[in-house]
Amino acid sequence: YFNCCHVISVVLMAGEQQFILRVADTALADHIRRCLRENETLEGDMELRFRDNGREGELVVGNQVHKVHLLDLPTVVESYKTYDDENLVKTGDIGQILLVGGAPPAEGSFESEDGLTPPMRRARVRHLRSKPGVDRETVKKWEQAIVDILLGGAPEGTTFHDIEEEWVVDAHTGRGSWKPVPKPSRAAMAAARERSDDGDDGVDDDDNF
């Protein structure tokens, strides 16, 4: 993964501008880190130059020239500043990164595949997948199918079969399995209905009082 990733703040007349500098060269990354954190003397000047497209440029550090690409991050990064190591103050939203060295982006693409932290590696591929190409008619068809199911029906061209099952254990093997519950025959249902009717007729209204 990349070795150096710093949020560099530049104070301009109109306010404060921030950008993220990511350096792939280990030696250069350590040198820049020491200059930023330990006030190490930088030999020569550090200059950032861009071409007319504003996406490709060069970072000049002393006598060394390094290729730079301005890439769009997968997500917006919030930057914070502290004056007392206790309270944080948000200072900006950063959506781009300056990639110094490393593998150049694909031709015509200026999107960073990675985020800032290791969990965000290849975030654009893993989390920001392209939307599936589904036409409107297909979406409407399946929306109507869901509505039909919620209303107790079945989608067009489909039939639902309601089957009641029970867990039955074999007395010989001790193994159980789901088996359909036997439905009572029409004769048995009619006999049960008659018994129920006979019982209702034999109840006196005074007994219910």
PDB file of C-alpha atoms in Angstrom:
ATOM      1  CA  TYR A   1       0.000   0.000   0.000  1.00  0.00           C
ATOM      2  CA  PHE A   2       1.092   3.617  -0.209  1.00  0.00           C
ATOM      3  CA  ASN A   3       3.714   4.828   2.226  1.00  0.00           C
ATOM      4  CA  CYS A   4       2.878   8.457   2.839  1.00  0.00           C
ATOM      5  CA  CYS A   5      -0.483  10.135   3.046  1.00  0.00           C
ATOM      6  CA  HIS A   6      -0.606  13.660   4.435  1.00  0.00           C
ATOM      7  CA  VAL A   7      -3.285  16.308   4.526  1.00  0.00           C
ATOM      8  CA  ILE A   8      -1.428  19.486   3.643  1.00  0.00           C
ATOM      9  CA  SER A   9      -3.031  22.813   4.449  1.00  0.00           C
ATOM     10  CA  VAL A  10      -2.163  25.883   2.417  1.00  0.00           C
ATOM     11  CA  VAL A  11      -3.302  29.280   3.665  1.00  0.00           C
ATOM     12  CA  LEU A  12      -4.313  31.599   0.844  1.00  0.00           C
ATOM     13  CA  MET A  13      -5.583  35.156   0.824  1.00  0.00           C
ATOM     14  CA  ALA A  14      -9.168  33.982   0.327  1.00  0.00           C
ATOM     15  CA  GLY A  15      -9.003  31.341   3.059  1.00  0.00           C
ATOM     16  CA  GLU A  16      -7.530  27.914   3.619  1.00  0.00           C
ATOM     17  CA  GLN A  17      -7.123  25.318   0.880  1.00  0.00           C
ATOM     18  CA  GLN A  18      -6.373  21.674   1.685  1.00  0.00           C
ATOM     19  CA  PHE A  19      -5.206  18.740  -0.362  1.00  0.00           C
ATOM     20  CA  ILE A  20      -3.988  15.204   0.292  1.00  0.00           C
ATOM     21  CA  LEU A  21      -0.535  14.188  -0.874  1.00  0.00           C
ATOM     22  CA  ARG A  22       0.089  10.470  -1.351  1.00  0.00           C
ATOM     23  CA  VAL A  23       3.665   9.434  -2.139  1.00  0.00           C
ATOM     24  CA  ALA A  24       4.570   5.959  -3.381  1.00  0.00           C
ATOM     25  CA  ASP A  25       8.374   6.327  -3.154  1.00  0.00           C
ATOM     26  CA  THR A  26       9.454   5.231   0.345  1.00  0.00           C
ATOM     27  CA  ALA A  27      12.534   7.448   0.556  1.00  0.00           C
ATOM     28  CA  LEU A  28      10.682  10.513  -0.706  1.00  0.00           C
ATOM     29  CA  ALA A  29       7.750   9.794   1.603  1.00  0.00           C
ATOM     30  CA  ASP A  30      10.019   9.617   4.663  1.00  0.00           C
ATOM     31  CA  HIS A  31      11.780  12.809   3.632  1.00  0.00           C
ATOM     32  CA  ILE A  32       8.543  14.756   3.212  1.00  0.00           C
ATOM     33  CA  ARG A  33       7.180  13.344   6.466  1.00  0.00           C
ATOM     34  CA  ARG A  34      10.251  14.500   8.403  1.00  0.00           C
ATOM     35  CA  CYS A  35      10.044  17.942   6.821  1.00  0.00           C
ATOM     36  CA  LEU A  36       6.398  18.287   7.841  1.00  0.00           C
ATOM     37  CA  ARG A  37       6.611  16.815  11.331  1.00  0.00           C
ATOM     38  CA  GLU A  38      10.147  17.495  12.494  1.00  0.00           C
ATOM     39  CA  ASN A  39      10.915  20.701  10.608  1.00  0.00           C
ATOM     40  CA  GLU A  40      13.776  19.029   8.772  1.00  0.00           C
ATOM     41  CA  THR A  41      15.532  21.289   6.285  1.00  0.00           C
ATOM     42  CA  LEU A  42      14.447  20.692   2.719  1.00  0.00           C
ATOM     43  CA  GLU A  43      17.293  20.899   0.235  1.00  0.00           C
ATOM     44  CA  GLY A  44      16.177  23.135  -2.588  1.00  0.00           C
ATOM     45  CA  ASP A  45      12.594  24.078  -3.317  1.00  0.00           C
ATOM     46  CA  MET A  46       9.418  22.027  -3.480  1.00  0.00           C
ATOM     47  CA  GLU A  47       7.239  22.989  -6.389  1.00  0.00           C
ATOM     48  CA  LEU A  48       4.024  21.547  -7.769  1.00  0.00           C
ATOM     49  CA  ARG A  49       3.318  22.156 -11.448  1.00  0.00           C
ATOM     50  CA  PHE A  50       0.336  21.099 -13.534  1.00  0.00           C
ATOM     51  CA  ARG A  51      -0.403  20.870 -17.211  1.00  0.00           C
ATOM     52  CA  ASP A  52      -3.287  22.577 -18.955  1.00  0.00           C
ATOM     53  CA  ASN A  53      -5.719  19.761 -18.151  1.00  0.00           C
ATOM     54  CA  GLY A  54      -5.235  20.311 -14.418  1.00  0.00           C
ATOM     55  CA  ARG A  55      -4.988  16.568 -13.802  1.00  0.00           C
ATOM     56  CA  GLU A  56      -1.378  15.717 -14.640  1.00  0.00           C
ATOM     57  CA  GLY A  57       1.693  17.477 -13.385  1.00  0.00           C
ATOM     58  CA  GLU A  58       5.045  17.237 -11.667  1.00  0.00           C
ATOM     59  CA  LEU A  59       6.313  17.535  -8.115  1.00  0.00           C
ATOM     60  CA  VAL A  60       9.790  18.990  -8.004  1.00  0.00           C
ATOM     61  CA  VAL A  61      11.720  18.273  -4.799  1.00  0.00           C
ATOM     62  CA  GLY A  62      15.210  19.705  -5.050  1.00  0.00           C
ATOM     63  CA  ASN A  63      16.636  18.296  -8.258  1.00  0.00           C
ATOM     64  CA  GLN A  64      14.195  15.398  -8.472  1.00  0.00           C
ATOM     65  CA  VAL A  65      11.058  15.472 -10.613  1.00  0.00           C
ATOM     66  CA  HIS A  66       8.150  13.128  -9.846  1.00  0.00           C
ATOM     67  CA  LYS A  67       4.982  12.541 -11.844  1.00  0.00           C
ATOM     68  CA  VAL A  68       1.768  13.695 -10.175  1.00  0.00           C
ATOM     69  CA  HIS A  69      -1.863  12.815 -10.943  1.00  0.00           C
ATOM     70  CA  LEU A  70      -4.879  14.533  -9.414  1.00  0.00           C
ATOM     71  CA  LEU A  71      -7.466  11.800  -8.766  1.00  0.00           C
ATOM     72  CA  ASP A  72     -11.014  11.788  -7.423  1.00  0.00           C
ATOM     73  CA  LEU A  73     -11.436   9.845  -4.181  1.00  0.00           C
ATOM     74  CA  PRO A  74     -14.210   7.233  -3.853  1.00  0.00           C
ATOM     75  CA  THR A  75     -15.687   9.194  -0.933  1.00  0.00           C
ATOM     76  CA  VAL A  76     -15.371  12.661   0.559  1.00  0.00           C
ATOM     77  CA  VAL A  77     -12.859  12.930   3.418  1.00  0.00           C
ATOM     78  CA  GLU A  78     -13.432  15.330   6.307  1.00  0.00           C
ATOM     79  CA  SER A  79     -10.388  17.130   7.709  1.00  0.00           C
ATOM     80  CA  TYR A  80     -10.099  18.344  11.286  1.00  0.00           C
ATOM     81  CA  LYS A  81      -7.698  20.566  13.204  1.00  0.00           C
ATOM     82  CA  THR A  82      -6.911  20.780  16.906  1.00  0.00           C
ATOM     83  CA  TYR A  83      -5.252  23.495  18.953  1.00  0.00           C
ATOM     84  CA  ASP A  84      -5.198  21.745  22.331  1.00  0.00           C
ATOM     85  CA  ASP A  85      -5.054  18.009  21.414  1.00  0.00           C
ATOM     86  CA  GLU A  86      -8.535  17.613  22.911  1.00  0.00           C
ATOM     87  CA  ASN A  87     -11.066  19.473  20.804  1.00  0.00           C
ATOM     88  CA  LEU A  88     -11.407  18.942  17.066  1.00  0.00           C
ATOM     89  CA  VAL A  89     -12.607  21.571  14.631  1.00  0.00           C
ATOM     90  CA  LYS A  90     -13.709  20.577  11.148  1.00  0.00           C
ATOM     91  CA  THR A  91     -11.808  22.563   8.541  1.00  0.00           C
ATOM     92  CA  GLY A  92     -12.936  21.148   5.224  1.00  0.00           C
ATOM     93  CA  ASP A  93     -14.148  18.397   2.905  1.00  0.00           C
ATOM     94  CA  ILE A  94     -11.598  16.837   0.558  1.00  0.00           C
ATOM     95  CA  GLY A  95     -12.674  14.884  -2.490  1.00  0.00           C
ATOM     96  CA  GLN A  96      -9.403  14.619  -4.433  1.00  0.00           C
ATOM     97  CA  ILE A  97      -5.896  13.317  -3.861  1.00  0.00           C
ATOM     98  CA  LEU A  98      -2.485  14.087  -5.342  1.00  0.00           C
ATOM     99  CA  LEU A  99      -0.813  10.811  -6.273  1.00  0.00           C
ATOM    100  CA  VAL A 100       2.971  11.165  -6.525  1.00  0.00           C
ATOM    101  CA  GLY A 101       4.511   8.270  -8.442  1.00  0.00           C
ATOM    102  CA  GLY A 102       2.916   4.861  -8.316  1.00  0.00           C
ATOM    103  CA  ALA A 103       0.872   3.229 -11.051  1.00  0.00           C
ATOM    104  CA  PRO A 104      -0.672   5.829 -13.385  1.00  0.00           C
ATOM    105  CA  PRO A 105      -4.458   5.772 -13.811  1.00  0.00           C
ATOM    106  CA  ALA A 106      -6.100   4.223 -16.826  1.00  0.00           C
ATOM    107  CA  GLU A 107      -6.189   6.272 -20.001  1.00  0.00           C
ATOM    108  CA  GLY A 108      -8.815   8.970 -19.701  1.00  0.00           C
ATOM    109  CA  SER A 109      -9.732   8.023 -16.118  1.00  0.00           C
ATOM    110  CA  PHE A 110      -8.888  10.195 -13.132  1.00  0.00           C
ATOM    111  CA  GLU A 111     -10.653   8.240 -10.411  1.00  0.00           C
ATOM    112  CA  SER A 112      -8.768   6.723  -7.487  1.00  0.00           C
ATOM    113  CA  GLU A 113      -9.599   3.077  -6.938  1.00  0.00           C
ATOM    114  CA  ASP A 114      -8.421   3.278  -3.311  1.00  0.00           C
ATOM    115  CA  GLY A 115      -9.504   5.371  -0.355  1.00  0.00           C
ATOM    116  CA  LEU A 116      -7.163   6.677   2.340  1.00  0.00           C
ATOM    117  CA  THR A 117      -7.044   3.787   4.808  1.00  0.00           C
ATOM    118  CA  PRO A 118      -6.309   0.073   4.265  1.00  0.00           C
ATOM    119  CA  PRO A 119      -9.987  -0.936   4.722  1.00  0.00           C
ATOM    120  CA  MET A 120     -10.810   1.378   1.816  1.00  0.00           C
ATOM    121  CA  ARG A 121      -8.432  -0.338  -0.579  1.00  0.00           C
ATOM    122  CA  ARG A 122     -10.177  -0.971  -3.917  1.00  0.00           C
ATOM    123  CA  ALA A 123     -13.260   0.693  -2.432  1.00  0.00           C
ATOM    124  CA  ARG A 124     -14.477   1.899  -5.801  1.00  0.00           C
ATOM    125  CA  VAL A 125     -14.556  -1.689  -7.096  1.00  0.00           C
ATOM    126  CA  ARG A 126     -15.861  -3.388  -3.941  1.00  0.00           C
ATOM    127  CA  HIS A 127     -18.367  -0.849  -2.635  1.00  0.00           C
ATOM    128  CA  LEU A 128     -19.202   1.436  -5.540  1.00  0.00           C
ATOM    129  CA  ARG A 129     -20.147  -1.091  -8.186  1.00  0.00           C
ATOM    130  CA  SER A 130     -21.893   0.100 -11.306  1.00  0.00           C
ATOM    131  CA  LYS A 131     -25.675  -0.125 -11.295  1.00  0.00           C
ATOM    132  CA  PRO A 132     -27.159  -3.128 -13.117  1.00  0.00           C
ATOM    133  CA  GLY A 133     -28.665  -2.339 -16.480  1.00  0.00           C
ATOM    134  CA  VAL A 134     -32.343  -3.175 -15.915  1.00  0.00           C
ATOM    135  CA  ASP A 135     -35.002  -1.622 -18.123  1.00  0.00           C
ATOM    136  CA  ARG A 136     -38.100   0.053 -16.720  1.00  0.00           C
ATOM    137  CA  GLU A 137     -40.536  -2.583 -17.982  1.00  0.00           C
ATOM    138  CA  THR A 138     -38.735  -5.335 -16.075  1.00  0.00           C
ATOM    139  CA  VAL A 139     -38.802  -3.266 -12.878  1.00  0.00           C
ATOM    140  CA  LYS A 140     -42.536  -2.592 -13.276  1.00  0.00           C
ATOM    141  CA  LYS A 141     -43.203  -6.289 -13.901  1.00  0.00           C
ATOM    142  CA  TRP A 142     -41.523  -7.410 -10.678  1.00  0.00           C
ATOM    143  CA  GLU A 143     -43.042  -4.564  -8.678  1.00  0.00           C
ATOM    144  CA  GLN A 144     -46.495  -5.761  -9.743  1.00  0.00           C
ATOM    145  CA  ALA A 145     -45.524  -9.348  -8.855  1.00  0.00           C
ATOM    146  CA  ILE A 146     -44.604  -8.247  -5.317  1.00  0.00           C
ATOM    147  CA  VAL A 147     -47.899  -6.378  -4.979  1.00  0.00           C
ATOM    148  CA  ASP A 148     -49.806  -9.503  -6.108  1.00  0.00           C
ATOM    149  CA  ILE A 149     -48.029 -11.608  -3.490  1.00  0.00           C
ATOM    150  CA  LEU A 150     -48.763  -9.098  -0.719  1.00  0.00           C
ATOM    151  CA  LEU A 151     -52.449  -9.149  -1.700  1.00  0.00           C
ATOM    152  CA  GLY A 152     -52.541 -12.925  -1.307  1.00  0.00           C
ATOM    153  CA  GLY A 153     -52.367 -13.805  -4.972  1.00  0.00           C
ATOM    154  CA  ALA A 154     -49.658 -15.110  -7.250  1.00  0.00           C
ATOM    155  CA  PRO A 155     -47.666 -13.402  -9.989  1.00  0.00           C
ATOM    156  CA  GLU A 156     -48.789 -13.827 -13.556  1.00  0.00           C
ATOM    157  CA  GLY A 157     -47.992 -17.302 -14.862  1.00  0.00           C
ATOM    158  CA  THR A 158     -47.370 -18.655 -11.337  1.00  0.00           C
ATOM    159  CA  THR A 159     -49.495 -20.846  -9.064  1.00  0.00           C
ATOM    160  CA  PHE A 160     -49.068 -21.139  -5.298  1.00  0.00           C
ATOM    161  CA  HIS A 161     -49.675 -24.477  -3.573  1.00  0.00           C
ATOM    162  CA  ASP A 162     -50.291 -24.335   0.173  1.00  0.00           C
ATOM    163  CA  ILE A 163     -48.873 -27.502   1.735  1.00  0.00           C
ATOM    164  CA  GLU A 164     -48.938 -28.156   5.472  1.00  0.00           C
ATOM    165  CA  GLU A 165     -46.113 -30.329   6.801  1.00  0.00           C
ATOM    166  CA  GLU A 166     -45.254 -31.872  10.143  1.00  0.00           C
ATOM    167  CA  TRP A 167     -42.056 -33.331  11.625  1.00  0.00           C
ATOM    168  CA  VAL A 168     -42.410 -37.110  11.806  1.00  0.00           C
ATOM    169  CA  VAL A 169     -39.912 -39.388  13.557  1.00  0.00           C
ATOM    170  CA  ASP A 170     -39.618 -42.938  12.301  1.00  0.00           C
ATOM    171  CA  ALA A 171     -40.179 -45.367  15.179  1.00  0.00           C
ATOM    172  CA  HIS A 172     -37.694 -47.891  13.749  1.00  0.00           C
ATOM    173  CA  THR A 173     -34.772 -45.715  12.643  1.00  0.00           C
ATOM    174  CA  GLY A 174     -35.278 -42.754  14.970  1.00  0.00           C
ATOM    175  CA  ARG A 175     -34.780 -40.372  12.076  1.00  0.00           C
ATOM    176  CA  GLY A 176     -37.164 -37.525  11.463  1.00  0.00           C
ATOM    177  CA  SER A 177     -38.287 -35.759   8.343  1.00  0.00           C
ATOM    178  CA  TRP A 178     -40.882 -33.270   7.172  1.00  0.00           C
ATOM    179  CA  LYS A 179     -43.938 -34.934   5.683  1.00  0.00           C
ATOM    180  CA  PRO A 180     -47.200 -33.482   4.333  1.00  0.00           C
ATOM    181  CA  VAL A 181     -50.060 -33.529   6.802  1.00  0.00           C
ATOM    182  CA  PRO A 182     -52.763 -35.901   5.479  1.00  0.00           C
ATOM    183  CA  LYS A 183     -55.858 -33.960   4.518  1.00  0.00           C
ATOM    184  CA  PRO A 184     -59.122 -35.386   5.858  1.00  0.00           C
ATOM    185  CA  SER A 185     -61.478 -36.876   3.294  1.00  0.00           C
ATOM    186  CA  ARG A 186     -64.705 -35.171   2.387  1.00  0.00           C
ATOM    187  CA  ALA A 187     -66.669 -37.874   4.206  1.00  0.00           C
ATOM    188  CA  ALA A 188     -64.739 -37.320   7.423  1.00  0.00           C
ATOM    189  CA  MET A 189     -65.199 -33.551   7.160  1.00  0.00           C
ATOM    190  CA  ALA A 190     -68.952 -34.010   6.609  1.00  0.00           C
ATOM    191  CA  ALA A 191     -69.243 -36.361   9.609  1.00  0.00           C
ATOM    192  CA  ALA A 192     -67.365 -33.875  11.805  1.00  0.00           C
ATOM    193  CA  ARG A 193     -69.659 -31.101  10.667  1.00  0.00           C
ATOM    194  CA  GLU A 194     -72.727 -33.172  11.508  1.00  0.00           C
ATOM    195  CA  ARG A 195     -71.415 -33.958  14.987  1.00  0.00           C
ATOM    196  CA  SER A 196     -70.802 -30.274  15.538  1.00  0.00           C
ATOM    197  CA  ASP A 197     -74.321 -29.402  14.421  1.00  0.00           C
ATOM    198  CA  ASP A 198     -75.867 -32.076  16.663  1.00  0.00           C
ATOM    199  CA  GLY A 199     -73.995 -30.751  19.670  1.00  0.00           C
ATOM    200  CA  ASP A 200     -75.222 -27.219  19.080  1.00  0.00           C
ATOM    201  CA  ASP A 201     -78.857 -28.366  18.815  1.00  0.00           C
ATOM    202  CA  GLY A 202     -78.669 -30.154  22.170  1.00  0.00           C
ATOM    203  CA  VAL A 203     -77.699 -27.071  24.143  1.00  0.00           C
ATOM    204  CA  ASP A 204     -80.559 -25.291  25.921  1.00  0.00           C
ATOM    205  CA  ASP A 205     -80.674 -21.538  25.993  1.00  0.00           C
ATOM    206  CA  ASP A 206     -81.221 -21.541  29.779  1.00  0.00           C
ATOM    207  CA  ASP A 207     -77.953 -23.416  30.260  1.00  0.00           C
ATOM    208  CA  ASN A 208     -76.091 -20.586  28.560  1.00  0.00           C
ATOM    209  CA  PHE A 209     -77.560 -18.004  30.965  1.00  0.00           C
TER     210      PHE A 209
END
